[in-house]
Short mmCIF file of C-alpha atoms in Angstrom, two decimals:
data_model
loop_
_atom_site.label_atom_id
_atom_site.label_comp_id
_atom_site.label_asym_id
_atom_site.label_seq_id
_atom_site.Cartn_x
_atom_site.Cartn_y
_atom_site.Cartn_z
CA MET H 29 -0.21 -0.15 0.16
CA LEU H 30 1.48 3.45 -1.07
CA PRO H 31 1.62 5.80 1.87
CA PHE H 32 -0.80 9.17 1.69
CA ARG H 33 0.76 11.93 0.08
CA PRO H 34 -1.24 14.29 -1.67
CA GLY H 35 0.17 16.02 -4.41
CA ALA H 36 1.86 19.59 -4.07
CA PRO H 37 -1.04 22.36 -4.86
CA PRO H 38 -0.14 24.83 -7.94
CA ALA H 39 1.77 28.43 -6.59
CA ALA H 40 -0.14 30.66 -4.22
CA ILE H 41 0.59 33.75 -7.02
CA PRO H 42 -1.47 32.41 -9.91
CA GLY H 43 -4.40 31.24 -7.24
CA ILE H 44 -4.28 34.99 -5.79
CA LEU H 45 -4.92 36.62 -9.63
CA VAL H 46 -7.54 33.51 -10.00
CA ALA H 47 -9.16 34.31 -6.87
CA THR H 48 -9.55 37.89 -7.36
CA SER H 49 -10.29 37.59 -11.00
CA PHE H 50 -13.71 35.51 -10.44
CA LEU H 51 -14.40 37.85 -7.69
CA VAL H 52 -14.24 40.87 -10.00
CA GLY H 53 -16.32 38.92 -12.73
CA GLU H 54 -18.75 37.98 -10.19
CA THR H 55 -19.29 41.22 -8.50
CA ILE H 56 -19.82 42.53 -12.35
CA ALA H 57 -22.26 39.39 -13.03
CA LEU H 58 -24.18 39.98 -9.64
CA LEU H 59 -24.68 44.30 -10.38
CA LEU H 60 -26.02 43.73 -13.88
CA LEU H 61 -28.65 40.74 -12.58
CA ARG H 62 -29.45 42.68 -9.51
CA HIS H 63 -32.36 44.68 -11.61
CA PHE H 64 -33.65 41.18 -12.98
CA ALA H 65 -34.03 38.93 -9.24
CA PRO H 66 -33.07 39.69 -5.65
CA THR H 67 -30.23 39.98 -4.58
CA GLU H 68 -30.40 37.75 -1.51
CA ARG H 69 -31.07 35.00 -3.98
CA MET H 70 -27.87 35.36 -5.83
CA GLY H 71 -25.48 34.77 -3.43
CA ALA H 72 -24.56 31.42 -5.65
CA ILE H 73 -22.65 33.35 -8.02
CA TYR H 74 -19.79 33.51 -5.63
CA LEU H 75 -19.41 29.87 -4.83
CA LEU H 76 -18.16 28.86 -8.52
CA GLY H 77 -14.79 31.17 -7.39
CA ILE H 78 -15.06 29.70 -4.39
CA LEU H 79 -15.31 26.27 -5.52
CA VAL H 80 -12.76 26.37 -8.11
CA VAL H 81 -9.53 27.40 -6.01
CA SER H 82 -10.51 25.19 -2.95
CA ALA H 83 -10.12 22.71 -5.35
CA ILE H 84 -7.09 23.59 -7.11
CA TRP H 85 -5.08 25.81 -4.29
CA SER H 86 -4.31 25.34 -0.71
CA LEU H 87 -6.77 25.57 2.26
CA ARG H 88 -5.32 28.74 3.10
CA LEU H 89 -6.38 30.17 -0.22
CA ALA H 90 -9.52 28.83 -0.44
CA VAL H 91 -10.96 30.15 2.94
CA ALA H 92 -9.72 33.52 2.44
CA THR H 93 -11.56 33.41 -1.18
CA SER H 94 -14.76 32.34 0.96
CA ILE H 95 -14.01 35.29 2.84
CA ALA H 96 -13.27 37.73 0.62
CA SER H 97 -16.36 36.45 -1.49
CA ALA H 98 -18.92 36.19 1.35
CA ILE H 99 -17.39 40.18 2.22
CA THR H 100 -18.00 41.70 -1.13
CA PHE H 101 -21.43 39.68 -1.83
CA ASP H 102 -22.51 41.56 1.52
CA TYR H 103 -21.39 45.12 0.54
CA VAL H 104 -22.62 44.65 -2.91
CA ARG H 105 -25.88 43.17 -1.80
CA ASP H 106 -26.93 46.31 -0.12
CA TRP H 107 -24.94 48.55 -2.60
CA PRO H 108 -24.16 51.54 -2.33
CA HIS H 109 -25.74 51.32 1.53
CA GLY H 110 -23.76 48.28 2.05
CA HIS H 111 -21.45 47.60 4.77
CA VAL H 112 -17.68 45.77 4.81
CA LEU H 113 -18.09 45.11 8.52
CA SER H 114 -21.52 44.39 8.70
CA VAL H 115 -22.52 41.78 11.40
CA GLU H 116 -26.16 41.58 11.02
CA LEU H 117 -27.08 37.45 11.23
CA GLN H 118 -27.68 36.99 7.87
CA ASN H 119 -24.04 37.81 6.53
CA GLY H 120 -22.63 35.68 9.16
CA ILE H 121 -25.08 32.98 8.04
CA VAL H 122 -23.31 33.53 4.48
CA HIS H 123 -19.82 33.56 5.97
CA THR H 124 -20.42 30.36 7.17
CA ILE H 125 -21.68 28.99 4.32
CA PHE H 126 -18.92 30.20 1.91
CA LEU H 127 -16.17 28.67 4.70
CA VAL H 128 -18.10 25.69 5.24
CA VAL H 129 -18.06 25.24 1.65
CA ALA H 130 -14.39 25.82 0.91
CA LEU H 131 -13.25 23.49 3.27
CA VAL H 132 -15.76 20.64 2.08
CA ALA H 133 -14.14 21.36 -1.43
CA ASN H 134 -10.29 21.85 -0.35
CA GLY H 135 -10.61 18.52 1.61
CA LEU H 136 -12.39 16.89 -1.32
CA ALA H 137 -9.98 17.84 -3.48
CA GLY H 138 -7.15 17.19 -1.54
CA LEU H 139 -8.71 13.52 -1.07
CA ALA H 140 -8.61 13.44 -4.98
CA ARG H 141 -5.07 14.46 -5.53
CA ALA H 142 -3.87 11.62 -3.14
CA ARG H 143 -6.11 9.46 -4.78
CA THR H 144 -4.87 10.28 -7.94
CA ASN H 145 -1.13 10.36 -7.06
CA GLU H 146 -1.59 7.08 -5.14
CA VAL H 147 -2.62 5.44 -8.81
CA GLU H 148 -0.18 7.44 -10.72
CA ALA H 149 2.16 5.69 -8.30
CA ARG H 150 1.10 2.47 -8.63
CA ARG H 151 0.97 2.92 -12.73
CA ARG H 152 4.58 4.02 -12.48
CA GLU H 153 5.34 0.83 -10.18
CA ALA H 154 3.32 -1.54 -12.55
CA ALA H 155 4.89 0.35 -15.84
CA ALA H 156 8.60 -0.17 -13.60
CA VAL H 157 7.46 -3.81 -12.85
CA ALA H 158 6.66 -4.44 -16.73
CA ARG H 159 9.74 -2.85 -17.96
CA GLN H 160 11.96 -4.72 -16.06
CA GLN H 161 10.13 -8.19 -16.95
CA ALA H 162 10.31 -6.93 -20.53
CA GLY H 163 14.09 -6.42 -20.38
CA LEU H 164 14.50 -9.63 -18.10
CA ARG H 165 12.71 -11.66 -20.63
CA ARG H 166 14.88 -10.01 -23.26
CA ILE H 167 17.69 -11.25 -21.83
CA ALA H 168 16.57 -15.27 -20.90
CA THR H 169 15.62 -15.30 -24.78
CA LEU H 170 18.96 -14.79 -25.61
CA VAL H 171 19.97 -17.14 -23.30
CA ALA H 172 18.18 -19.97 -24.25
CA ARG H 173 19.08 -19.14 -27.73
CA GLY H 174 22.52 -20.37 -26.32
CA VAL H 175 23.98 -16.77 -27.27
CA ALA H 176 27.81 -16.16 -26.90
CA PRO H 177 28.14 -15.03 -23.57
CA ALA H 178 29.74 -11.33 -24.50
CA GLU H 179 26.29 -10.73 -26.44
CA VAL H 180 24.75 -11.18 -23.59
CA PHE H 181 26.97 -9.40 -21.28
CA SER H 182 26.71 -6.51 -23.22
CA ALA H 183 22.45 -6.70 -23.52
CA LEU H 184 22.27 -7.41 -19.98
CA VAL H 185 24.08 -3.92 -19.05
CA ASP H 186 22.20 -1.80 -21.38
CA GLU H 187 19.05 -3.54 -20.42
CA MET H 188 20.03 -2.41 -16.42
CA VAL H 189 21.05 0.73 -17.07
CA HIS H 190 17.08 1.19 -19.41
CA CYS H 191 14.79 -0.92 -17.16
CA LEU H 192 16.41 0.37 -13.52
CA HIS H 193 17.03 3.77 -14.55
CA ALA H 194 20.68 3.50 -13.61
CA ASP H 195 23.59 6.09 -14.49
CA ALA H 196 26.00 3.18 -15.31
CA ALA H 197 26.06 -0.94 -15.25
CA VAL H 198 29.06 -3.01 -14.85
CA LEU H 199 29.55 -6.51 -14.76
CA LEU H 200 32.82 -7.70 -13.06
CA ARG H 201 34.45 -11.07 -13.10
CA TYR H 202 36.68 -11.30 -10.25
CA GLU H 203 40.37 -12.72 -11.08
CA THR H 204 41.29 -12.96 -6.91
CA SER H 205 40.16 -11.63 -4.17
CA ASN H 206 41.91 -8.24 -4.83
CA ASP H 207 41.14 -8.11 -8.17
CA ALA H 208 38.49 -7.93 -10.82
CA THR H 209 37.81 -7.73 -14.87
CA ILE H 210 35.38 -5.35 -15.96
CA ILE H 211 33.86 -7.70 -19.01
CA ALA H 212 30.73 -5.50 -20.47
CA ALA H 213 29.91 -1.69 -18.98
CA SER H 214 27.08 0.90 -20.29
CA GLY H 215 25.94 4.05 -19.32
CA ALA H 216 28.61 6.54 -17.46
CA THR H 217 30.86 4.87 -16.29
CA GLY H 218 34.26 7.15 -17.28
CA VAL H 219 37.15 5.99 -19.61
CA ASP H 220 38.77 4.28 -17.01
CA HIS H 221 36.20 1.48 -16.79
CA LEU H 222 35.90 0.34 -20.36
CA PRO H 223 35.30 -3.60 -20.98
CA GLY H 224 38.65 -5.46 -20.20
CA ALA H 225 39.86 -2.61 -17.82
CA HIS H 226 41.25 -3.90 -14.80
CA LEU H 227 39.75 -2.82 -11.19
CA ALA H 228 41.69 -2.74 -7.84
CA LEU H 229 39.70 -4.25 -4.68
CA GLU H 230 42.43 -3.19 -1.59
CA ASP H 231 41.39 -4.86 1.56
CA GLY H 232 38.22 -6.35 0.42
CA ALA H 233 36.48 -3.04 -0.84
CA GLN H 234 33.18 -3.07 -2.77
CA ALA H 235 33.65 -2.81 -6.35
CA GLY H 236 31.30 0.52 -6.42
CA PRO H 237 33.00 2.83 -4.47
CA ALA H 238 36.59 1.23 -6.11
CA MET H 239 34.95 2.43 -9.26
CA GLY H 240 34.15 6.16 -7.85
CA PHE H 241 30.58 5.28 -7.66
CA ASP H 242 28.94 8.18 -5.41
CA ALA H 243 26.12 5.40 -4.68
CA SER H 244 25.44 2.36 -5.82
CA VAL H 245 24.43 -1.61 -5.69
CA CYS H 246 26.12 -4.90 -6.02
CA ALA H 247 24.65 -7.97 -6.79
CA PRO H 248 27.24 -11.18 -6.84
CA ILE H 249 26.84 -13.58 -9.40
CA ARG H 250 27.12 -17.14 -8.40
CA VAL H 251 27.97 -19.99 -11.01
CA GLY H 252 28.22 -23.64 -9.29
CA GLY H 253 28.22 -22.47 -5.80
CA CYS H 254 31.14 -20.28 -6.31
CA THR H 255 31.14 -16.09 -6.45
CA TRP H 256 32.21 -15.49 -10.36
CA GLY H 257 31.75 -12.09 -10.35
CA ALA H 258 29.43 -9.19 -9.71
CA ALA H 259 27.04 -7.01 -11.39
CA VAL H 260 27.41 -3.26 -10.34
CA LEU H 261 24.92 -0.43 -10.61
CA ARG H 262 25.11 3.50 -9.88
CA VAL H 263 22.24 4.42 -9.15
CA LYS H 264 20.22 5.90 -6.18
CA GLY H 265 17.74 4.20 -3.24
CA LEU H 266 17.46 0.88 -5.87
CA GLU H 267 16.56 -2.42 -3.89
CA ALA H 268 19.05 -4.97 -4.29
CA GLU H 269 16.92 -7.51 -5.10
CA LEU H 270 16.26 -5.83 -8.36
CA VAL H 271 19.52 -6.32 -9.31
CA ASN H 272 19.79 -9.96 -8.25
CA ASP H 273 17.60 -10.94 -11.22
CA PHE H 274 19.82 -9.91 -13.82
CA ALA H 275 22.74 -11.21 -11.88
CA GLU H 276 20.89 -15.19 -11.72
CA LEU H 277 20.30 -14.48 -15.72
CA ALA H 278 24.04 -13.60 -16.04
CA ALA H 279 25.22 -16.59 -13.62
CA THR H 280 22.84 -19.01 -16.21
CA ALA H 281 24.50 -17.32 -19.15
CA ILE H 282 27.93 -18.27 -17.79
CA ALA H 283 27.01 -21.55 -16.81
CA ASN H 284 25.34 -22.45 -19.97
CA ALA H 285 28.34 -21.43 -21.81
CA HIS H 286 30.29 -23.30 -20.28
CA THR H 287 28.20 -27.02 -20.38
CA ARG H 288 28.35 -25.87 -24.36
CA GLU H 289 31.73 -25.67 -24.13
CA GLU H 290 32.06 -29.25 -22.26
CA LEU H 291 29.69 -30.74 -24.85
CA THR H 292 31.92 -29.25 -27.59
CA ALA H 293 35.27 -30.69 -25.73
CA SER H 294 33.46 -34.24 -25.43
CA ARG H 295 31.87 -34.12 -29.10
CA ALA H 296 35.50 -32.89 -30.48
CA ARG H 297 37.23 -35.60 -28.31
CA ILE H 298 35.15 -38.38 -29.92
CA VAL H 299 35.81 -36.94 -32.95
CA THR H 300 39.69 -36.79 -32.81
CA ALA H 301 39.52 -40.53 -31.54
CA GLY H 302 37.61 -42.07 -34.13
CA ASP H 303 39.74 -40.24 -36.51
CA GLU H 304 42.81 -41.68 -34.69
CA ALA H 305 41.00 -44.99 -34.64
CA ARG H 306 40.59 -44.96 -38.47
CA ARG H 307 44.23 -43.96 -39.27
CA ARG H 308 45.47 -46.95 -36.69
CA LEU H 309 43.30 -49.24 -38.88
CA GLU H 310 44.37 -47.82 -42.07
CA ARG H 311 47.97 -48.27 -40.88
CA ASP H 312 47.67 -51.62 -39.81
CA LEU H 313 45.37 -52.51 -42.80
CA HIS H 314 48.44 -51.40 -45.05
CA ASP H 315 51.43 -52.61 -42.92
CA GLY H 316 49.83 -56.06 -42.29
CA VAL H 317 47.12 -57.46 -44.09
CA GLN H 318 48.15 -55.79 -47.70
CA GLN H 319 51.63 -56.00 -46.95
CA ARG H 320 51.06 -60.31 -46.21
CA LEU H 321 48.53 -60.27 -49.49
CA ALA H 322 51.43 -58.76 -51.69
CA SER H 323 53.73 -61.57 -50.02
CA LEU H 324 51.53 -64.47 -50.85
CA ARG H 325 51.35 -62.72 -54.73
CA LEU H 326 54.83 -62.93 -55.11
CA ARG H 327 55.31 -66.31 -54.04
CA LEU H 328 52.39 -67.81 -56.14
CA GLY H 329 54.55 -66.10 -58.56
CA MET H 330 57.37 -67.59 -58.00
CA VAL H 331 55.59 -70.79 -57.50
CA THR H 332 54.03 -70.46 -60.79
CA ALA H 333 57.40 -69.36 -62.55
CA THR H 334 58.75 -73.23 -61.29
CA LEU H 335 55.50 -74.96 -62.63
CA PRO H 336 56.65 -77.67 -65.15
CA ALA H 337 55.32 -77.67 -68.30
CA GLY H 338 52.38 -80.48 -69.10
CA LEU H 339 50.03 -79.20 -65.99
CA PRO H 340 47.59 -77.38 -67.41
CA ASP H 341 44.94 -77.86 -64.33
CA VAL H 342 47.18 -76.68 -61.92
CA ALA H 343 48.70 -73.68 -63.69
CA GLU H 344 44.62 -72.43 -64.00
CA GLN H 345 44.17 -73.01 -60.47
CA LEU H 346 47.13 -70.51 -59.50
CA ALA H 347 45.75 -68.32 -61.98
CA GLU H 348 42.86 -68.56 -60.46
CA LEU H 349 44.21 -68.02 -56.88
CA ASN H 350 46.02 -64.82 -57.68
CA ALA H 351 43.14 -63.42 -59.49
CA GLY H 352 41.61 -64.09 -56.11
CA LEU H 353 44.13 -62.58 -53.99
CA ILE H 354 44.27 -59.32 -56.41
CA GLY H 355 40.30 -58.88 -55.87
CA VAL H 356 40.69 -59.28 -51.96
CA ALA H 357 44.05 -56.67 -52.02
CA GLU H 358 41.63 -54.09 -54.14
CA ASP H 359 38.65 -54.81 -51.83
CA LEU H 360 40.96 -54.20 -48.96
CA GLN H 361 42.01 -51.02 -50.44
CA GLU H 362 38.77 -49.77 -51.20
CA PHE H 363 37.61 -50.39 -47.77
CA SER H 364 40.97 -48.35 -46.39
CA ARG H 365 39.77 -45.35 -48.34
CA GLY H 366 36.43 -45.37 -46.89
CA VAL H 367 38.01 -46.23 -43.23
CA HIS H 368 40.29 -42.52 -43.48
CA PRO H 369 40.38 -41.04 -46.86
CA ALA H 370 43.84 -40.73 -47.60
CA ILE H 371 43.19 -38.42 -50.86
CA LEU H 372 42.76 -35.63 -48.35
CA SER H 373 46.80 -35.67 -48.56
CA SER H 374 46.43 -34.07 -51.56
CA GLY H 375 43.95 -30.83 -50.48
CA LEU H 376 40.28 -30.39 -49.99
CA ARG H 377 39.57 -29.43 -53.76
CA PRO H 378 40.82 -32.54 -55.29
CA ALA H 379 39.47 -34.68 -52.77
CA LEU H 380 35.98 -32.78 -53.29
CA CYS H 381 36.26 -32.89 -57.25
CA THR H 382 37.47 -37.24 -57.05
CA LEU H 383 34.04 -37.88 -54.75
CA ALA H 384 32.20 -35.74 -57.67
CA ARG H 385 34.10 -37.81 -60.36
CA ARG H 386 33.18 -40.66 -58.84
CA SER H 387 29.35 -40.33 -57.67
CA ALA H 388 26.49 -42.32 -59.11
CA VAL H 389 24.33 -39.12 -59.93
CA PRO H 390 26.02 -36.16 -61.80
CA VAL H 391 27.59 -33.50 -60.32
CA THR H 392 28.29 -29.90 -60.77
CA ILE H 393 30.90 -28.77 -58.44
CA GLU H 394 32.54 -25.26 -57.53
CA VAL H 395 35.23 -25.32 -54.65
CA ASN H 396 36.44 -21.70 -53.65
CA VAL H 397 39.10 -22.25 -51.16
CA ASP H 398 42.07 -20.15 -51.70
CA ASP H 399 42.95 -19.99 -47.67
CA PRO H 400 44.63 -23.27 -45.95
CA ILE H 401 41.94 -25.20 -44.36
CA ALA H 402 42.68 -27.21 -40.88
CA ALA H 403 42.55 -31.15 -40.99
CA PRO H 404 39.53 -31.62 -39.29
CA VAL H 405 37.66 -29.45 -41.13
CA GLU H 406 38.55 -30.68 -44.83
CA MET H 407 37.93 -34.34 -43.20
CA ALA H 408 34.53 -33.14 -41.79
CA ALA H 409 33.66 -31.48 -45.01
CA TYR H 410 34.75 -34.42 -47.23
CA TYR H 411 32.64 -36.70 -45.08
CA VAL H 412 29.70 -34.66 -45.64
CA LEU H 413 30.05 -34.43 -49.29
CA ALA H 414 30.17 -38.06 -49.68
CA GLU H 415 27.39 -38.74 -47.44
CA ALA H 416 25.34 -36.34 -49.48
CA LEU H 417 26.31 -38.07 -52.25
CA ALA H 418 25.39 -41.53 -51.51
CA ASN H 419 22.14 -40.55 -50.12
CA ALA H 420 21.16 -38.97 -53.62
CA ALA H 421 22.52 -41.62 -55.30
CA LYS H 422 20.34 -44.24 -52.97
CA HIS H 423 17.24 -42.54 -51.95
CA SER H 424 16.76 -39.39 -53.34
CA ALA H 425 16.28 -40.33 -57.04
CA ALA H 426 18.62 -36.97 -57.84
CA SER H 427 19.34 -36.59 -61.46
CA ARG H 428 21.18 -33.61 -60.75
CA VAL H 429 23.06 -32.49 -57.85
CA GLN H 430 25.00 -29.21 -57.44
CA VAL H 431 28.07 -28.45 -54.89
CA SER H 432 29.50 -25.03 -54.02
CA VAL H 433 32.22 -24.44 -51.32
CA ARG H 434 33.85 -21.41 -50.19
CA CYS H 435 35.63 -20.07 -47.60
CA ASP H 436 33.40 -16.67 -45.91
CA GLY H 437 35.37 -15.11 -43.53
CA PRO H 438 36.85 -17.15 -41.06
CA ASP H 439 33.83 -19.83 -41.97
CA LEU H 440 34.77 -22.58 -44.49
CA ARG H 441 30.60 -23.03 -46.11
CA MET H 442 29.38 -25.46 -48.26
CA THR H 443 25.84 -25.92 -50.20
CA ILE H 444 24.73 -29.17 -51.69
CA ARG H 445 21.29 -29.27 -53.19
CA ASP H 446 20.09 -32.56 -55.36
CA ASP H 447 16.40 -32.16 -57.32
CA GLY H 448 14.90 -35.68 -55.91
CA VAL H 449 12.21 -36.69 -54.13
CA GLY H 450 13.20 -35.12 -50.61
CA GLY H 451 12.06 -35.96 -47.08
CA ALA H 452 15.74 -36.09 -45.70
CA SER H 453 15.83 -35.56 -42.10
CA PRO H 454 18.59 -36.31 -39.82
CA ARG H 455 15.85 -38.23 -37.14
CA LYS H 456 15.08 -40.49 -39.18
CA GLY H 457 18.35 -42.64 -38.32
CA SER H 458 20.37 -41.66 -41.57
CA GLY H 459 23.91 -40.63 -41.30
CA LEU H 460 23.30 -37.43 -41.23
CA ILE H 461 23.13 -37.69 -37.17
CA GLY H 462 26.89 -38.59 -37.28
CA LEU H 463 27.44 -35.54 -40.04
CA THR H 464 25.54 -33.12 -37.08
CA ASP H 465 28.01 -34.70 -34.40
CA ARG H 466 31.22 -34.07 -36.39
CA VAL H 467 30.15 -30.46 -37.73
CA GLU H 468 28.89 -29.27 -34.37
CA ALA H 469 31.75 -30.93 -32.86
CA LEU H 470 33.97 -28.43 -34.77
CA GLY H 471 31.83 -26.00 -33.28
CA GLY H 472 30.22 -25.55 -36.85
CA GLN H 473 26.43 -26.11 -38.09
CA LEU H 474 24.48 -28.23 -40.26
CA SER H 475 20.91 -27.38 -41.83
CA VAL H 476 18.96 -29.97 -43.31
CA ALA H 477 16.14 -28.51 -45.61
CA SER H 478 14.27 -31.12 -47.71
CA PRO H 479 10.49 -30.95 -47.84
CA ILE H 480 8.72 -33.76 -50.06
CA GLY H 481 9.07 -33.57 -53.77
CA ARG H 482 11.72 -30.78 -53.90
CA GLY H 483 14.67 -31.85 -53.39
CA THR H 484 17.07 -32.04 -50.64
CA SER H 485 19.49 -28.71 -49.61
CA LEU H 486 22.29 -29.00 -46.91
CA ASP H 487 24.04 -25.69 -45.75
CA VAL H 488 27.22 -26.32 -43.56
CA SER H 489 29.24 -23.69 -41.72
CA ILE H 490 32.60 -24.56 -39.69
CA PRO H 491 34.50 -22.30 -38.05
CA ASN H 492 38.25 -22.52 -39.86
CA SER H 493 40.34 -20.75 -38.02
CA LEU H 494 39.10 -21.72 -34.11
CA THR H 495 38.84 -25.64 -35.30
CA GLU H 496 42.64 -26.53 -34.99
CA THR H 497 43.02 -24.41 -31.37
CA ALA H 498 39.91 -26.18 -30.03
CA LEU H 499 40.71 -29.74 -30.62
CA ARG H 500 44.21 -29.31 -29.91
CA ASN H 501 42.87 -28.03 -26.46
CA HIS H 502 40.27 -30.86 -25.84
CA SER H 503 42.33 -33.70 -27.48
#
């Protein structure tokens, strides 16, 4: 419940001028109308000015106006024989009536002003709460979308300044008990308190006074049970609970970012381990089974060369064995290519063009890649195209596939479209699930659009500049 605080009436001087104007106007009206009706019945004319002044101005001016109106009416009623200080009973009654009207009107006006102020205060309070909730909702939407923490922090301080009417808002990350780093700032923070600046907190000093804020509110940001940092506002008369809501959203954004980093790191480790296992398998096949097959072929050739003439059946069987060994060697070689694409050693462009040439569906490919591509990104791009071409041949009944590969700033972007029957979805258990995991493990995105009867489109974006660092940190 808001306190009862009547609004202050307007200044007295305009009220005096208005009261005087009403007295003059009412007196002139009375003098003009006295010829048409008895003056004793025309005292109500002066009530208009009393009501107006009592409703708008202070009680003192209302009482003065009522007394002045009564005296003026007494004098004008008997004009030109009236007396200002008449003490007749009827004059006392007039004075009393005018005074009561002034008191009642002024009291009702004061009560109305108080009610109006209360309603206005509640309206402002509701508007402030709505504004704060809207700001919190906007920040929560950014957090839910998984936007980068830096963008969330920047929006957070802007919303705190706007929603809480603060002069400045700052987010701090505690480095040690006596040192903090400003990670986001908005408003009049000063040139020394921009993002990236360090703040010394000597002897456990509060962040607000340490930044030179004359009045401040500070709310801790707690992540995982530990105090990660703080939200500091330069503002007067603000409850800390309002800042806590924003600080909790900052903590949620930080926790979500940590979770996403851990998930990405886990995916990266899985992808790296799988690639290493493929390389070991390829190496074992090459150094083990394929070498033994080559040795057996040599020994079989030596036996065939020393075979006496006149044994055509034996020679034919040896030839069949040799052909079988050749077939097994070719199958193993093809299998090893699928395990790990050795063709990537020549670069991404030749590898993708080779896939396009081998495709059962005609492929139009355009590769505009001049910058060096990280090995994990090359491998992901290779597998994406291989899976897309395999799906186009097996499932989509496509007659043409268009492939575009390019570097877009720090990202490698691929677009693969076919004119097949559509209907592809990663949720249906296709190889697209594994490709999505591989791409997202590198911090990229893979989107599939496959409306029924309108073909399939794959759009892939993989950050090239950060992949090697990320994998090196998590492998």
